[in-house]
Short mmCIF file of C-alpha atoms in Angstrom, two decimals:
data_model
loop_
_atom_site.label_atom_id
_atom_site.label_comp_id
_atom_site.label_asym_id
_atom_site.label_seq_id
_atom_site.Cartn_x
_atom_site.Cartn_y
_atom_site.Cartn_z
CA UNK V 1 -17.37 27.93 19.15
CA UNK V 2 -18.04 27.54 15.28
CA UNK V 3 -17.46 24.96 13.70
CA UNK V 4 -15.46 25.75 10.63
CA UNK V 5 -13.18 24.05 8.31
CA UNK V 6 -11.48 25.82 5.83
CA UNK V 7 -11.26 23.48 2.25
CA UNK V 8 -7.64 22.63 3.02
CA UNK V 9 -8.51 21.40 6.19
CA UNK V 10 -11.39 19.23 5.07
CA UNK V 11 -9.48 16.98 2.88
CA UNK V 12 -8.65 14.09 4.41
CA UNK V 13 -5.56 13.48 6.41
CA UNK V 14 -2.94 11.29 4.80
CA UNK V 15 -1.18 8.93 7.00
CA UNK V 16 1.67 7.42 4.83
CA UNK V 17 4.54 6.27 7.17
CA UNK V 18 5.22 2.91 8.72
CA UNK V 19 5.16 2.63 12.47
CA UNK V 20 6.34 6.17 12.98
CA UNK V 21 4.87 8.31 15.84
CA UNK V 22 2.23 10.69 15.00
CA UNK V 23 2.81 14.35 15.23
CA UNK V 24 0.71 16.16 17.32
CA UNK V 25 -0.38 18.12 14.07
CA UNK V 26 -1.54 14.42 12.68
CA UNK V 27 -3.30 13.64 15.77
CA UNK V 28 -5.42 16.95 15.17
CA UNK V 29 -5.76 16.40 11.74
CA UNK V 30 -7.05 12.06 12.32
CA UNK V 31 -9.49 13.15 15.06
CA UNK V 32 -10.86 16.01 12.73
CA UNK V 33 -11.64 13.45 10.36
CA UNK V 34 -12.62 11.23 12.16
CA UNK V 35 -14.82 13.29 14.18
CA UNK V 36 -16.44 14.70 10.99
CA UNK V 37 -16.76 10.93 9.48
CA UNK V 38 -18.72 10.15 12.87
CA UNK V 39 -20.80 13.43 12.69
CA UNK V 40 -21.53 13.61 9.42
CA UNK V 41 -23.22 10.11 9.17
CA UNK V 42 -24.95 10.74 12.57
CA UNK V 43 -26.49 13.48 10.94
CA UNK V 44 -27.64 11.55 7.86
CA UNK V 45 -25.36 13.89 5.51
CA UNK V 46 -22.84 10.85 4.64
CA UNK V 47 -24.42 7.19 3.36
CA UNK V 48 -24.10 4.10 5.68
CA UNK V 49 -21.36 2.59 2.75
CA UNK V 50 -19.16 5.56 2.51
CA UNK V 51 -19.19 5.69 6.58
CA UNK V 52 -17.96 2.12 6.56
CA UNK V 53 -15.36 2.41 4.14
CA UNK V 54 -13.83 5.49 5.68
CA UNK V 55 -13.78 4.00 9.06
CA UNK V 56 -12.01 1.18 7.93
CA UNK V 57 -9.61 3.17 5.59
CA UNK V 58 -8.93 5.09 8.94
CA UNK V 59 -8.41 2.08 11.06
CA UNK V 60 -6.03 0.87 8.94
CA UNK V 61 -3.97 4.07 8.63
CA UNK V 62 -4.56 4.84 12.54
CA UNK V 63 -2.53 1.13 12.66
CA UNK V 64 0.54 2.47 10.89
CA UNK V 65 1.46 4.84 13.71
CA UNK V 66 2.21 5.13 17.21
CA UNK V 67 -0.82 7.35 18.42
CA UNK V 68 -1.48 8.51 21.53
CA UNK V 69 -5.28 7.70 21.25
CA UNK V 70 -5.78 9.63 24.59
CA UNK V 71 -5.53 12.58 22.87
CA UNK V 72 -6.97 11.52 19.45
CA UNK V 73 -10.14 10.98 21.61
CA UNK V 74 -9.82 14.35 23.40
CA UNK V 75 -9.72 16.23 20.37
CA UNK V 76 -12.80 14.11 18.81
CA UNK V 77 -14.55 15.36 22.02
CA UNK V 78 -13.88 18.74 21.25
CA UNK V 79 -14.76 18.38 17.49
CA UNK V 80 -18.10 17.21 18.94
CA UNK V 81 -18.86 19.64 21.03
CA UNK V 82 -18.98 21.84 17.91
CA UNK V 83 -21.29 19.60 15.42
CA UNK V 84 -24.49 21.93 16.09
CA UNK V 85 -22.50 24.33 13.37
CA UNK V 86 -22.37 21.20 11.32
CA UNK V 87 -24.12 21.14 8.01
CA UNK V 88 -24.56 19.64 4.73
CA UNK V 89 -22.28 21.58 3.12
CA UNK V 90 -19.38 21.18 4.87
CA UNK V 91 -20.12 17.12 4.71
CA UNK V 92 -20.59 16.93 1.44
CA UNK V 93 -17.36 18.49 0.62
CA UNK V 94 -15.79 15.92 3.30
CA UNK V 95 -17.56 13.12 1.55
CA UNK V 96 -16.39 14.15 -1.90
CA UNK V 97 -13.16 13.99 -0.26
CA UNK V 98 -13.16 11.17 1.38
CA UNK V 99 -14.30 9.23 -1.72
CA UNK V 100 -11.48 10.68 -3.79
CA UNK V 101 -8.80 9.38 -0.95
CA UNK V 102 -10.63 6.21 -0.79
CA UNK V 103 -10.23 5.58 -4.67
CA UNK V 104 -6.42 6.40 -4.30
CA UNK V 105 -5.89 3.77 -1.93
CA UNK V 106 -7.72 1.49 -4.43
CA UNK V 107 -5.40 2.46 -6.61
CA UNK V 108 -2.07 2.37 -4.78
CA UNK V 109 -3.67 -1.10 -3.92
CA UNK V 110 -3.73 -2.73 -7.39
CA UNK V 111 -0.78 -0.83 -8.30
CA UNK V 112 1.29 -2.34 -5.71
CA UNK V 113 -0.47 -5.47 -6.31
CA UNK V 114 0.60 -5.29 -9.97
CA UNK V 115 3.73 -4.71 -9.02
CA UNK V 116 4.23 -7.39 -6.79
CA UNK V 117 2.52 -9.92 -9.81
CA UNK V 118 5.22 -8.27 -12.18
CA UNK V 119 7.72 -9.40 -9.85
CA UNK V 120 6.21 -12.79 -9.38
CA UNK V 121 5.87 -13.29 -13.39
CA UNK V 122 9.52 -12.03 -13.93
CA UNK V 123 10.66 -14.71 -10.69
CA UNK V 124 8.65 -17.11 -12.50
CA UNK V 125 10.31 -16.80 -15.91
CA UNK V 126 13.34 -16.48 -14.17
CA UNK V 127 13.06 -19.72 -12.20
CA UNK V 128 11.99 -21.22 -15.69
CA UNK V 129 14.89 -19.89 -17.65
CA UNK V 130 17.40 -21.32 -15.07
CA UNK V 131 15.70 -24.73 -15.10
CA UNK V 132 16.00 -24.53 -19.06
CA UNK V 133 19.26 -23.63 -18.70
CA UNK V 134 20.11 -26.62 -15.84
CA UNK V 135 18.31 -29.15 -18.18
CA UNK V 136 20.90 -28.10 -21.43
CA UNK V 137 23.66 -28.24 -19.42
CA UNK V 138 22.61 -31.64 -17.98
CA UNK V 139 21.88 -33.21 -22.09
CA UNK V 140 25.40 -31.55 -22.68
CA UNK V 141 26.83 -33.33 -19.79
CA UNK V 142 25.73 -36.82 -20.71
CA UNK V 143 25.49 -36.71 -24.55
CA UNK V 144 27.85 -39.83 -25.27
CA UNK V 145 31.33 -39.00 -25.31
CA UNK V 146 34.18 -39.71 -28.13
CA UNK V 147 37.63 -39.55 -27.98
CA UNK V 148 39.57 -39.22 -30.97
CA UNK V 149 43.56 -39.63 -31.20
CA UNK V 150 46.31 -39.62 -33.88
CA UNK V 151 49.42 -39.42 -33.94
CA UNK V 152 51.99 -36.61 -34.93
CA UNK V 153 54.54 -37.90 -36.89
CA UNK V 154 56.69 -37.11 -33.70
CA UNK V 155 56.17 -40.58 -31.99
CA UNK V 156 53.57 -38.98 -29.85
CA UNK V 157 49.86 -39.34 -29.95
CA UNK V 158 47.30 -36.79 -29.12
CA UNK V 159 43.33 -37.68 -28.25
CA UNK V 160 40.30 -35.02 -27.85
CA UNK V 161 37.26 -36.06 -26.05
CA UNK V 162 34.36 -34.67 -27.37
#
């Protein structure tokens, strides 16, 4: 059997969801990945650093789902089987591709961490504002109080506090 992956099946699978069970079309997908991330640094085609970070990266997505890992490590066998057809090539164009997904989840990273400082900064200011607004309403409260009356020529007598 030859192993070969067409370019659309070499990027790297997306996991996205939250605790949702794997398709069996995902499964496929992870263990071709993975297989080729475990392959293609066996083989000395993919640096030690780049291995590490796309094991991780796939660790952390593989956590997401509900996977049957029984058959994510059946398929990896089978990927396996194939790696004599393996070549630089092909892991080169998995490496470029794993970088690039690697550098989006950097940046989904800081963008959700800016986002989530945003928020904090905007709770912050509005914690602030609200405190302001407590403290003028507290000086208003107790500011010394004067009452002022006359009368109105009608034999009654009207004060105002203020």
């Amino acid at each position: 059997m030859k192993f070969t992956l067409p370019f659309s099946a070499i990027s790297i699978f997306m996991l996205t969801s939250c605790a949702t069970t794997m398709t069996p079309q995902q499964h496929n997908l992870f263990a071709q990945d993975y297989a080729l991330l475990r392959m293609c640094s066996e083989q000395g085609f993919l640096n030690q650093n780049l291995a590490a970070n796309g094991l991780s990266l796939y660790r952390n997505r593989l956590n997401r789902y509900k996977a049957d890992t029984n058959l994510i490590d059946t398929q990896v066998s089978q990927y396996y089987e194939q790696r004599s057809s393996l070549n630089s090539s092909i892991c080169n164009q998995y490496a470029v591709n794993l970088q690039a997904d690697l550098i989006g989840e950097q940046q989904r990273a800081k963008s959700v961490a800016d986002f989530n400082n945003a928020l904090t900064d905007f709770s912050d200011s509005m914690q602030k504002n609200t405190e302001a607004t407590r403290k003028s309403m507290d000086t208003y409260n107790a500011r010394p109080k004067n009452s002022s009356c006359y009368s109105d020529n009608l034999g009654g007598v009207r004060c105002y506090t203020y």
